[in-house]
XYZ file of C-alpha atoms in Angstrom:
759
model
C -0.279 0.090 -0.025
C 1.340 3.559 -0.817
C 2.298 5.859 1.724
C 0.324 9.425 2.011
C 1.221 11.446 -0.435
C 2.450 14.951 0.259
C 0.262 17.762 -1.728
C 0.044 21.492 -2.384
C -2.872 23.312 -4.057
C -3.175 26.740 -5.901
C -6.795 28.272 -7.134
C -5.669 30.775 -10.080
C -8.635 33.453 -11.372
C -9.115 31.393 -13.945
C -9.953 28.221 -15.725
C -6.692 25.788 -16.704
C -6.460 23.212 -19.849
C -2.564 22.837 -20.053
C 0.460 21.938 -17.684
C 4.127 21.669 -18.896
C 7.309 21.179 -16.472
C 10.096 22.662 -16.430
C 12.306 19.070 -18.259
C 14.809 20.110 -16.854
C 13.663 21.005 -13.350
C 10.468 19.424 -10.713
C 11.091 23.115 -9.461
C 8.786 24.741 -12.207
C 5.283 24.447 -13.659
C 3.795 25.882 -16.373
C -0.098 26.318 -16.927
C -2.115 27.684 -18.675
C -5.747 28.705 -19.356
C -8.514 31.375 -19.240
C -11.785 32.889 -20.451
C -11.551 33.066 -23.738
C -12.371 36.115 -25.787
C -14.920 37.930 -24.571
C -15.219 37.523 -22.433
C -15.033 40.233 -19.294
C -13.572 39.728 -16.110
C -11.579 36.378 -17.012
C -8.735 36.882 -18.757
C -6.541 34.596 -20.703
C -2.718 33.326 -19.018
C 0.047 31.176 -18.564
C 1.744 30.815 -15.350
C 4.716 29.832 -14.339
C 5.242 27.863 -10.231
C 6.850 27.272 -8.010
C 7.014 23.251 -6.969
C 10.016 23.722 -4.919
C 7.573 23.209 -1.875
C 5.302 20.119 -1.255
C 3.337 21.455 1.382
C 3.276 24.878 -0.740
C 2.939 26.043 -4.205
C 2.812 29.467 -5.519
C 2.723 31.898 -8.511
C 6.217 33.552 -10.025
C 5.922 34.951 -13.158
C 2.784 35.600 -14.963
C 1.880 36.537 -18.312
C -1.708 37.950 -19.203
C -2.658 37.322 -23.096
C -4.649 39.794 -25.101
C -8.321 39.221 -24.578
C -9.202 39.817 -27.562
C -7.655 36.612 -28.711
C -8.570 33.193 -27.304
C -7.456 30.755 -23.770
C -4.252 28.475 -23.936
C -6.175 25.272 -25.430
C -2.147 23.191 -25.491
C 1.626 23.964 -24.263
C 4.103 22.458 -23.901
C 8.072 23.433 -22.655
C 10.894 22.940 -25.617
C 14.120 23.701 -23.603
C 15.357 25.322 -20.416
C 18.846 27.081 -19.200
C 18.917 28.728 -15.105
C 18.075 31.534 -16.596
C 15.038 31.014 -18.136
C 11.904 29.054 -20.318
C 11.262 28.874 -23.560
C 7.940 27.482 -24.470
C 5.166 26.777 -27.406
C 1.349 27.630 -27.150
C -1.740 27.351 -28.961
C -3.645 30.597 -28.819
C -6.315 31.120 -31.803
C -6.031 34.517 -32.732
C -9.828 36.868 -32.598
C -12.273 35.597 -34.471
C -12.091 39.268 -36.377
C -7.959 37.314 -37.833
C -9.782 33.956 -37.935
C -12.369 34.738 -40.511
C -10.536 37.337 -42.251
C -8.066 33.973 -43.404
C -5.725 34.422 -40.900
C -6.350 32.830 -37.481
C -2.049 32.579 -36.034
C -3.222 29.745 -33.800
C 1.251 28.429 -32.603
C 3.046 30.799 -30.400
C 6.471 31.082 -28.783
C 7.280 32.728 -25.914
C 10.403 33.253 -23.179
C 10.261 34.036 -19.451
C 12.696 34.442 -17.547
C 12.581 32.333 -13.963
C 12.746 34.446 -10.521
C 15.996 35.002 -7.826
C 16.758 32.000 -6.473
C 18.114 31.613 -3.296
C 19.376 27.681 -3.014
C 23.154 27.396 -3.665
C 22.895 25.138 -6.517
C 21.106 28.124 -8.335
C 18.090 25.898 -9.299
C 16.720 24.436 -5.950
C 16.368 27.706 -3.988
C 13.255 29.040 -3.323
C 11.352 32.673 -5.341
C 8.846 35.566 -4.436
C 5.924 35.382 -5.316
C 4.959 36.689 -8.826
C 3.832 40.039 -7.581
C 7.596 40.715 -6.328
C 9.172 39.857 -9.844
C 9.795 42.394 -12.485
C 11.672 40.155 -15.452
C 11.205 39.322 -19.002
C 8.301 38.039 -20.600
C 8.275 37.995 -23.939
C 7.247 36.430 -27.406
C 8.778 34.737 -29.159
C 6.866 34.218 -32.437
C 3.700 32.579 -33.579
C 2.779 31.772 -36.979
C 0.093 29.945 -38.835
C 1.161 25.895 -39.080
C -2.566 24.580 -40.533
C -4.104 24.841 -44.252
C -6.607 27.226 -44.242
C -10.243 25.736 -43.711
C -13.177 27.107 -46.436
C -15.353 25.867 -44.209
C -18.143 28.968 -43.626
C -17.419 28.481 -40.178
C -14.028 28.485 -38.429
C -13.901 26.513 -35.507
C -10.152 24.819 -35.996
C -7.620 25.571 -33.103
C -4.466 23.877 -31.891
C -5.837 20.983 -30.250
C -2.108 19.019 -29.018
C 1.199 20.443 -28.743
C 3.398 17.744 -28.202
C 7.422 17.308 -27.763
C 10.419 14.467 -27.796
C 12.682 14.771 -25.119
C 16.279 16.363 -27.155
C 18.609 13.695 -29.128
C 21.786 12.829 -27.048
C 23.578 12.635 -30.030
C 23.153 16.094 -31.211
C 19.842 17.400 -29.959
C 17.725 17.438 -32.185
C 14.171 17.709 -31.034
C 11.377 17.650 -32.708
C 7.313 18.988 -32.178
C 3.982 17.533 -33.691
C 0.762 19.615 -33.454
C -2.504 18.458 -34.400
C -5.735 20.544 -35.107
C -9.197 20.402 -33.177
C -13.038 20.628 -34.895
C -11.446 21.261 -37.978
C -14.017 20.189 -41.442
C -10.360 17.694 -42.744
C -7.766 16.605 -39.238
C -3.758 17.090 -39.949
C -1.034 16.701 -37.430
C 1.948 18.658 -38.354
C 5.250 18.062 -37.245
C 8.345 20.222 -37.355
C 12.132 21.145 -36.405
C 11.220 22.067 -32.357
C 14.767 24.038 -32.490
C 14.339 26.406 -35.524
C 11.683 28.871 -34.118
C 12.174 31.783 -34.972
C 9.342 34.983 -35.600
C 7.558 33.127 -37.925
C 7.405 30.467 -36.665
C 9.424 26.942 -36.578
C 10.592 24.478 -39.936
C 8.080 22.283 -40.763
C 9.399 18.449 -41.564
C 5.666 16.975 -42.503
C 1.453 16.772 -43.142
C -0.448 14.382 -42.099
C -3.747 14.247 -43.286
C -6.557 12.378 -41.789
C -8.958 13.180 -43.481
C -12.714 13.577 -41.497
C -10.900 12.307 -38.971
C -9.317 13.611 -35.785
C -5.899 12.848 -33.969
C -6.988 12.544 -31.072
C -3.266 12.594 -28.818
C 0.323 11.168 -30.372
C 3.779 10.952 -28.940
C 6.810 10.816 -30.262
C 9.975 9.046 -29.189
C 13.903 8.841 -30.232
C 15.921 6.196 -31.099
C 18.964 7.440 -29.579
C 19.685 3.597 -27.657
C 17.956 2.465 -31.052
C 20.473 0.206 -33.710
C 21.165 0.525 -36.923
C 18.448 3.545 -37.557
C 20.715 6.993 -38.141
C 21.155 9.657 -35.936
C 18.244 12.303 -34.591
C 15.742 9.240 -35.594
C 12.108 9.675 -34.252
C 8.809 6.641 -33.912
C 5.568 7.934 -33.732
C 2.359 7.447 -33.119
C -1.171 8.824 -32.700
C -4.685 7.331 -32.311
C -7.354 8.543 -33.649
C -11.187 7.345 -32.171
C -10.773 3.457 -33.183
C -7.293 3.066 -34.354
C -3.577 3.481 -33.272
C -0.373 4.648 -36.324
C 3.186 5.419 -35.992
C 5.696 5.714 -38.242
C 9.015 6.727 -38.255
C 10.608 9.162 -38.926
C 13.334 12.081 -39.021
C 14.815 15.679 -39.434
C 15.346 17.196 -43.172
C 14.390 13.569 -44.456
C 13.009 14.862 -47.961
C 10.347 11.621 -48.379
C 6.766 12.441 -46.192
C 6.356 9.322 -43.485
C 3.785 6.547 -43.969
C 1.574 6.443 -40.856
C 1.460 2.224 -40.343
C -1.529 0.995 -39.255
C -0.540 -0.337 -35.764
C -3.493 -1.495 -34.218
C -7.817 -1.198 -34.124
C -10.335 -2.731 -31.436
C -12.674 -4.297 -31.794
C -12.694 -4.846 -35.587
C -16.256 -2.844 -36.443
C -17.747 -6.205 -37.711
C -18.120 -7.135 -34.451
C -19.963 -4.962 -32.670
C -23.617 -5.601 -33.160
C -25.661 -2.867 -34.826
C -26.731 0.223 -33.258
C -23.978 -0.125 -30.329
C -21.164 1.953 -29.349
C -17.486 1.089 -30.406
C -14.882 1.709 -27.612
C -12.303 5.423 -28.035
C -8.719 5.537 -28.305
C -8.445 8.652 -25.673
C -4.392 8.902 -24.959
C -1.700 7.510 -26.013
C 2.152 7.443 -24.669
C 5.676 5.345 -25.351
C 7.709 3.176 -23.635
C 9.867 2.207 -25.291
C 9.846 2.329 -29.173
C 8.464 -0.992 -29.012
C 5.769 -0.096 -26.435
C 2.518 1.924 -26.064
C -0.007 2.642 -23.408
C -2.483 3.081 -24.260
C -6.269 4.624 -22.642
C -9.494 4.077 -23.952
C -12.614 4.933 -22.835
C -15.513 2.038 -22.714
C -19.053 2.750 -25.104
C -21.594 3.487 -23.619
C -19.621 6.093 -20.963
C -19.075 1.917 -19.177
C -15.320 2.829 -17.864
C -11.749 2.870 -19.141
C -9.057 0.418 -20.125
C -5.360 0.621 -20.299
C -3.229 -1.017 -23.152
C -0.308 -2.570 -23.658
C 0.515 -3.080 -26.973
C 3.780 -4.018 -28.423
C 5.083 -2.804 -31.401
C 6.814 -4.853 -33.985
C 9.664 -4.076 -36.817
C 7.282 -3.328 -38.549
C 4.964 -1.344 -36.802
C 2.057 -3.611 -36.080
C 0.695 -3.935 -32.530
C -0.588 -6.954 -30.721
C -2.354 -5.980 -26.994
C 0.244 -7.099 -23.924
C -2.277 -6.891 -20.962
C -5.052 -4.625 -20.321
C -5.888 -2.957 -16.945
C -9.868 -1.852 -16.104
C -9.637 0.912 -13.808
C -11.954 0.888 -10.700
C -15.168 1.066 -11.324
C -15.912 5.076 -10.274
C -14.584 6.162 -14.174
C -17.035 6.260 -16.103
C -14.055 8.192 -18.822
C -10.686 8.562 -17.825
C -9.597 12.884 -19.149
C -6.051 12.416 -19.233
C -3.427 9.555 -19.266
C 0.447 10.853 -18.657
C 3.626 9.101 -18.229
C 6.756 9.381 -16.144
C 9.792 7.195 -16.448
C 12.802 6.196 -13.899
C 15.599 5.753 -15.569
C 17.954 2.417 -14.966
C 20.821 1.278 -13.554
C 22.179 0.563 -16.034
C 20.707 1.640 -20.307
C 20.266 -2.908 -20.734
C 19.043 -3.144 -17.231
C 14.623 -3.182 -16.703
C 13.761 0.725 -15.724
C 9.965 1.354 -14.070
C 7.678 4.178 -15.501
C 5.349 5.776 -13.480
C 1.520 6.124 -14.581
C -0.782 8.195 -13.860
C -5.077 8.040 -15.304
C -7.066 10.993 -14.798
C -11.296 9.772 -14.316
C -14.080 11.787 -14.910
C -14.166 11.321 -11.039
C -12.303 14.154 -10.390
C -9.744 10.602 -8.779
C -6.395 9.986 -10.741
C -4.865 5.996 -11.264
C -0.539 5.763 -10.168
C 0.266 3.033 -12.285
C 4.087 0.726 -12.085
C 5.711 -0.785 -14.668
C 8.572 -2.685 -14.514
C 9.779 -4.107 -17.792
C 13.100 -4.424 -19.621
C 14.854 -2.452 -21.869
C 14.238 -3.991 -24.812
C 11.381 -7.036 -26.532
C 10.717 -9.495 -25.855
C 8.841 -8.643 -23.811
C 6.801 -10.339 -21.148
C 4.221 -11.027 -18.632
C 3.551 -6.940 -18.196
C 1.282 -5.825 -16.029
C -0.014 -2.032 -14.597
C 0.113 -2.728 -11.074
C -1.345 -0.340 -8.532
C 0.571 2.097 -6.958
C -2.611 4.337 -4.885
C -5.719 5.946 -6.246
C -5.865 9.870 -5.097
C -9.859 10.834 -5.004
C -11.601 13.749 -5.094
C -8.631 15.677 -6.584
C -10.428 18.724 -7.534
C -14.041 20.351 -7.869
C -13.724 19.631 -10.972
C -13.522 18.049 -14.644
C -9.518 17.283 -14.625
C -9.117 18.679 -17.560
C -4.698 17.994 -17.851
C -1.848 15.938 -16.107
C 1.932 16.455 -15.920
C 4.551 14.787 -14.922
C 8.116 15.727 -13.289
C 11.288 14.182 -15.316
C 13.801 12.228 -13.465
C 17.606 11.712 -13.740
C 19.112 9.105 -10.845
C 21.429 11.749 -8.487
C 25.345 11.781 -9.297
C 25.822 11.067 -5.210
C 25.673 8.177 -3.276
C 22.347 6.667 -2.541
C 23.433 7.198 1.297
C 24.168 10.453 1.483
C 21.925 12.010 -1.797
C 19.160 13.497 0.237
C 14.732 12.342 -0.226
C 13.763 11.407 -4.022
C 10.906 12.270 -5.315
C 9.222 12.673 -8.231
C 5.909 15.330 -8.956
C 2.123 14.745 -10.385
C 0.820 17.773 -11.710
C -3.214 18.127 -12.466
C -4.851 20.853 -13.384
C -8.429 21.839 -13.862
C -11.205 23.942 -15.508
C -12.230 25.005 -11.281
C -8.629 27.153 -11.658
C -7.315 24.772 -9.248
C -3.522 23.354 -9.687
C -3.156 20.057 -7.883
C 0.957 19.241 -6.844
C 1.340 15.708 -5.071
C 5.298 14.464 -3.962
C 5.379 11.286 -5.231
C 8.347 9.148 -3.012
C 10.729 7.260 -4.862
C 13.276 4.584 -3.044
C 16.789 3.079 -3.871
C 16.722 -0.487 -5.323
C 18.161 -2.553 -4.378
C 18.009 -1.293 -0.842
C 20.607 1.079 0.159
C 22.727 -2.048 2.561
C 22.767 -3.992 -0.428
C 26.112 -5.131 -1.909
C 24.658 -4.369 -5.925
C 27.360 -2.001 -7.340
C 24.149 -0.032 -9.507
C 21.332 0.547 -8.144
C 18.485 2.929 -8.883
C 15.346 4.190 -8.466
C 11.841 3.458 -8.283
C 8.373 4.342 -7.403
C 7.518 1.075 -6.171
C 9.845 -2.488 -5.653
C 9.311 -5.048 -7.630
C 7.762 -7.755 -6.769
C 5.871 -10.867 -7.826
C 2.651 -9.867 -10.042
C -1.034 -10.295 -9.059
C -1.484 -12.954 -10.573
C 1.618 -15.322 -8.676
C 0.198 -13.171 -5.614
C -3.276 -14.625 -6.846
C -1.470 -18.038 -6.341
C 0.377 -18.491 -3.357
C -3.238 -16.737 -1.611
C -4.769 -19.796 -3.102
C -2.316 -22.583 -1.439
C -2.670 -20.492 1.835
C -5.685 -21.233 1.941
C -6.305 -24.803 0.818
C -3.303 -25.110 4.249
C -5.064 -23.461 5.638
C -8.470 -25.285 5.324
C -6.283 -28.823 5.301
C -4.340 -28.206 8.733
C -8.657 -27.272 9.753
C -10.131 -30.289 8.820
C -7.720 -32.544 10.034
C -7.904 -30.719 13.495
C -11.176 -31.686 13.801
C -10.992 -35.207 12.826
C -8.848 -35.635 15.195
C -10.714 -34.222 17.449
C -13.879 -36.386 16.494
C -11.721 -39.432 16.636
C -11.016 -38.725 20.175
C -14.660 -37.925 21.505
C -15.626 -40.682 19.655
C -18.032 -38.899 17.147
C -16.385 -40.382 13.717
C -14.528 -43.200 12.443
C -11.205 -43.228 13.066
C -9.477 -42.893 10.166
C -5.864 -41.101 11.641
C -5.464 -43.448 14.315
C -5.339 -40.428 15.894
C -5.501 -42.409 19.640
C -1.860 -43.923 18.782
C 0.144 -41.100 18.171
C -1.738 -38.135 20.006
C -0.017 -38.068 23.538
C -2.882 -39.474 25.846
C -3.693 -35.742 28.701
C -4.304 -34.173 25.520
C -6.598 -37.308 24.335
C -8.287 -37.293 27.771
C -8.802 -33.278 28.154
C -10.520 -33.704 24.627
C -12.134 -37.034 25.968
C -13.705 -34.408 28.875
C -17.657 -33.210 27.766
C -16.864 -29.778 27.124
C -20.044 -28.427 28.042
C -19.230 -29.254 31.935
C -15.951 -28.939 32.327
C -14.715 -26.939 35.608
C -12.614 -24.820 36.643
C -9.964 -27.594 36.855
C -11.005 -29.258 33.995
C -10.342 -32.383 35.933
C -14.103 -33.035 36.511
C -14.752 -36.992 36.191
C -17.811 -38.337 34.369
C -19.124 -40.249 36.506
C -19.894 -36.644 39.701
C -21.630 -35.091 35.346
C -23.221 -38.838 34.785
C -24.580 -38.911 38.508
C -26.096 -34.809 38.564
C -26.990 -35.609 35.598
C -29.198 -38.566 36.270
C -30.054 -37.095 39.981
C -31.878 -34.717 37.746
C -33.879 -36.088 35.872
C -34.834 -38.888 37.967
C -35.985 -36.540 40.847
C -38.103 -35.364 38.021
C -39.391 -38.175 37.110
C -40.383 -39.266 40.476
C -42.062 -35.819 41.076
C -44.204 -35.883 37.330
C -45.659 -39.455 38.473
C -46.242 -38.176 41.957
C -48.755 -36.083 41.315
C -50.197 -37.692 38.672
C -51.223 -40.634 41.313
C -51.824 -37.492 44.054
C -53.717 -36.366 41.486
C -56.000 -39.417 40.520
C -56.079 -40.286 44.135
C -57.905 -36.940 45.252
C -59.711 -37.738 42.176
C -60.903 -40.935 42.561
C -61.437 -39.924 46.237
C -63.583 -37.929 45.650
C -65.404 -39.381 42.977
C -66.531 -42.248 44.939
C -67.595 -40.880 47.647
C -70.244 -38.263 46.102
C -71.588 -41.870 43.783
C -71.719 -44.078 47.520
C -73.519 -41.138 48.427
C -76.482 -40.803 45.674
C -76.092 -44.894 45.848
C -77.245 -45.102 49.953
C -79.745 -41.749 48.680
C -81.442 -44.154 46.356
C -81.220 -47.409 48.205
C -83.990 -45.277 50.192
C -86.059 -44.895 47.023
C -86.401 -47.668 45.006
C -84.606 -50.511 44.494
C -84.896 -50.927 41.158
C -83.386 -47.705 41.229
C -81.297 -47.769 43.629
C -79.847 -50.569 41.531
C -79.569 -49.162 37.362
C -78.576 -44.852 39.035
C -75.725 -47.340 41.103
C -74.545 -50.057 36.998
C -74.282 -46.794 35.725
C -72.453 -44.532 38.074
C -70.090 -47.623 38.475
C -69.249 -47.949 34.223
C -68.522 -43.906 34.540
C -66.185 -44.697 37.555
C -64.129 -47.041 35.414
C -63.820 -44.576 32.633
C -61.944 -41.769 34.872
C -59.239 -43.966 35.484
C -59.087 -45.938 32.134
C -55.301 -43.534 31.398
C -54.648 -43.851 35.177
C -51.017 -46.516 35.983
C -52.163 -50.118 36.039
C -51.261 -50.244 40.420
C -54.153 -47.835 40.956
C -56.279 -49.526 37.817
C -56.799 -52.576 39.109
C -56.919 -50.790 42.787
C -59.992 -48.846 42.714
C -60.963 -51.283 39.915
C -61.366 -53.624 42.918
C -62.667 -51.408 45.233
C -65.566 -50.279 42.598
C -66.156 -54.049 42.120
C -66.981 -54.265 45.541
C -69.483 -50.903 46.193
C -71.108 -52.521 43.304
C -71.745 -56.025 45.447
C -72.767 -53.692 47.767
C -74.942 -51.476 46.147
C -76.589 -55.296 44.514
C -77.388 -56.389 48.748
C -78.677 -52.683 50.034
C -81.408 -53.037 46.490
C -82.674 -57.270 47.063
C -82.524 -55.812 50.882
C -83.657 -52.256 50.252
C -87.358 -52.587 51.609
C -86.193 -54.597 54.832
C -83.211 -52.723 55.761
C -83.474 -49.426 54.667
C -81.633 -48.261 58.338
C -78.746 -50.312 57.989
C -78.556 -49.878 53.615
C -77.983 -46.140 54.631
C -75.017 -47.298 57.355
C -73.364 -50.036 55.339
C -73.260 -47.189 52.322
C -71.693 -44.560 54.509
C -69.261 -47.391 55.565
C -68.191 -48.912 51.880
C -68.222 -45.363 50.599
C -65.204 -44.681 53.663
C -63.523 -47.928 52.376
C -62.642 -47.487 49.150
C -62.004 -43.820 49.307
C -59.731 -44.886 51.928
C -58.096 -47.707 49.594
C -57.237 -45.819 46.955
C -55.974 -43.180 49.107
C -53.587 -46.389 50.218
C -53.302 -47.681 46.617
C -53.260 -44.861 44.408
C -50.143 -43.837 47.702
C -48.195 -47.301 47.435
C -48.099 -47.665 42.711
C -46.189 -43.681 43.774
C -44.115 -45.327 46.417
C -42.643 -47.784 44.334
C -42.468 -46.292 41.526
C -40.516 -43.562 42.342
C -38.332 -46.648 44.608
C -38.074 -49.018 41.418
C -37.338 -45.642 38.756
C -34.422 -44.346 41.321
C -32.810 -47.822 41.857
C -33.262 -49.150 37.833
C -31.070 -44.627 37.363
C -29.250 -45.417 40.478
C -28.299 -48.733 39.502
C -27.498 -47.991 35.416
C -25.525 -44.345 36.967
C -22.952 -46.406 38.653
C -22.237 -48.597 36.324
C -21.045 -45.763 33.521
C -19.763 -45.251 36.141
C -17.457 -47.900 36.811
C -16.471 -47.983 33.121
C -15.478 -45.767 32.573
C -13.468 -45.541 35.105
C -11.820 -49.268 34.010
C -11.463 -47.977 30.378
C -9.859 -44.984 32.605
C -7.366 -47.317 34.445
C -7.515 -49.485 31.735
C -5.472 -47.097 29.309
C -2.241 -46.242 32.666
C -2.496 -50.368 32.854
C -2.511 -52.662 30.143
C -2.978 -55.853 31.982
C -5.892 -54.261 34.440
C -8.890 -56.860 33.220
C -11.754 -55.061 31.803
C -15.128 -56.499 32.604
C -17.673 -55.912 30.398
C -20.841 -53.399 30.595
C -24.268 -55.209 29.490
C -27.109 -53.397 29.582
C -30.962 -54.809 28.097
C -34.122 -54.136 27.093
C -36.592 -56.040 30.105
C -39.547 -56.594 28.344
C -41.458 -57.796 31.261
C -41.140 -54.043 32.590
C -39.896 -51.842 29.414
C -36.676 -49.874 31.780
C -33.188 -51.299 31.577
C -31.265 -54.453 32.256
C -27.505 -53.755 33.651
C -24.695 -55.574 34.180
C -21.440 -56.711 34.424
C -19.664 -59.305 32.985
C -15.984 -60.746 32.862
C -16.506 -63.806 31.069
C -17.993 -62.562 28.133
C -20.924 -60.413 26.884
C -22.525 -63.617 24.505
C -23.501 -62.999 21.025
C -26.613 -61.717 21.053
C -24.616 -58.357 22.222
C -22.276 -55.879 20.833
C -20.455 -53.170 21.742
C -21.992 -49.689 21.055
C -18.950 -48.525 18.239
C -20.352 -52.541 17.145
C -23.695 -51.407 15.994
C -25.406 -50.204 13.343
C -26.787 -46.558 13.234
C -29.662 -47.782 13.029
C -29.317 -49.136 16.617
C -27.269 -46.527 18.008
C -29.609 -44.249 17.980
C -32.694 -47.312 19.560
C -30.288 -47.667 21.911
C -29.119 -43.934 22.545
C -32.953 -42.604 22.458
C -33.227 -45.635 25.271
C -30.687 -44.310 27.490
C -31.569 -40.427 27.540
C -35.229 -41.610 28.358
C -34.367 -43.446 31.270
C -32.210 -40.153 32.443
C -29.271 -41.974 32.206
C -26.867 -40.804 29.378
C -27.409 -36.702 28.106
C -26.335 -35.806 23.955
C -23.372 -33.765 25.794
C -21.520 -36.710 27.059
C -20.643 -37.117 23.625
C -20.600 -41.471 22.054
C -17.373 -41.990 23.772
C -18.538 -43.154 27.154
C -20.415 -45.494 25.848
C -17.347 -46.730 23.993
C -17.003 -50.724 25.352
C -20.201 -51.116 26.207
C -22.290 -54.045 25.049
C -26.218 -53.391 24.579
C -27.438 -56.888 24.101
C -31.590 -57.271 22.435
C -30.000 -55.985 19.175
C -32.042 -56.841 16.970
C -35.779 -57.672 18.928
C -35.251 -54.381 19.580
C -34.289 -53.282 16.187
C -37.604 -54.895 15.283
C -40.211 -53.706 16.786
C -38.916 -50.303 16.218
C -39.193 -50.561 12.150
C -42.666 -52.865 13.064
């Protein structure tokens, strides 16, 4: 991730359309623009800005232009000396002169530098523009485009581009291109022959009805088998890229070669717009960076275009800009020199979007073809740099310092951007030595971002690390599951994992205490006691409720029988029979012991009622006493039976429950003992289903468990589930304890249990 970038902002008094740094120093930036012809209050100007400080920038020289002419539409710094610089600019003549057929659009200026306070005469601070009274003089003006025959004169100098001076003879080639012309044109000129009548025109390239979207020029100083002063020129229209080679003072005009077009018109669906090329810059004579806007403002791409010896292009890489950009508006590229001419070097690329953001990339590449695995690596994204649309981007040039890197001051390149909102912003991008100063390498260079793995290699490494992490996680989970006994043993973790670790993992985590030393016996006992108490309490409440209800019903019914007996014997018999039938129905859902006791009492009451009915006439007084006695006896018998049943049930459940709980605890204790002492005999614990009571029968046998019984781990999945349900119903085992506590326990009557479950 890029470190925070130092930046400085300056607001001028006019909209800005063009900018360029002094080619010999990053301390001066030239900008131009204006309000155009006839706009009151907004002048046309060129301003030299002091950018020597990282945190603040200021006006150093200001050139006021005529308000009767057009604003500055393009400019470039041709050369500089310790005292001044020369700049070319595109400025249209007044509308009156244009209508008269005279448009002197090509202008040249000399701007004197203000006094410097630095000891080297270049890097010192300067005074304000108001304090400086130096000379700023126009050098010449000329009309280089062919005169337009259109009735409305709108042609202007849209592009001004200059090559770097040649190392051998100092030759420099310049190019300008039309905008809004009836027929597009590119004019190539010798930038060193500027005079009052303009520079020497080397060649003209007619574009027909099209126009050049951008132009760039690169010298061929380091290319073998070419004459001195040779250049490669590339330009793009909306849908095509052209390139050609030329030299100064050549006799034959250049022949542009169609290098690349994308996509082919036949591949575009009817009615859909084609992508458009916006800008291009040379990286090497054989490599171009091309900026392309997608159709319908759906984004922008950076393309790496390789040129063959015959200037035929092919795409090496394509990088889509971030999703916030609907279209790109400007492109700038700068070169960070290599440590030796044949060594790899780095270029820094900046792209401005319509959202006022600036995307910065680095490109590491060899000095000559073949170019393999080139990648545009994102460095940083600067958001909301200006309040309105960005009109130009300019990088300062950079040369490796003469001092040793360990004694040289921090190095920077600067990126300037302008907008139609009158603002200039300069960002300082810190450079770093490569290799670092601590390295023993005799040759070093400066880079913006250290060369490293490509994005694809980094992605591959990330994917591999992710798979390794997932594999380790699955291995740990399988080991844990095997120790807990909830998964088949594929890894054999019990044979190689430390026994103390196994015991720690095997302990149910839901019941672990602070010291992790709780015995499984305590766990089972605690859970069993709670479950048994709940069952007994529920049973007692049901029995007591049934007893009270039956007692009330019997008392009420027998009272009615008594009243009926005193009346009519036939009526008595019918009422007693029907009511006793109701009592039997009321106890249908009661426990079996209660049913039998109550039924016996009701049968006795029915017999007494029958006898009372037969003898009602003779013994009415005696019958009344007998019925009262029978009622009391029945009620007492029911209450006693219910109480006895409740006590029996509680005792039986508690005894059975505690018995199984203790056996499980003993079984687990035996297993732990055998783990530490292999010679310790392990008795076999067997749990069977009691057909008579529906409960569980348990016991220990050292001789063997019998053929009908199986260990828990030998049971099928369905059989395990049946027995786990039975153990949970009995309250002697809970899911939270895990299946580990049941390992080694024999279960009998498996086939019958499964058969009943299926049936």
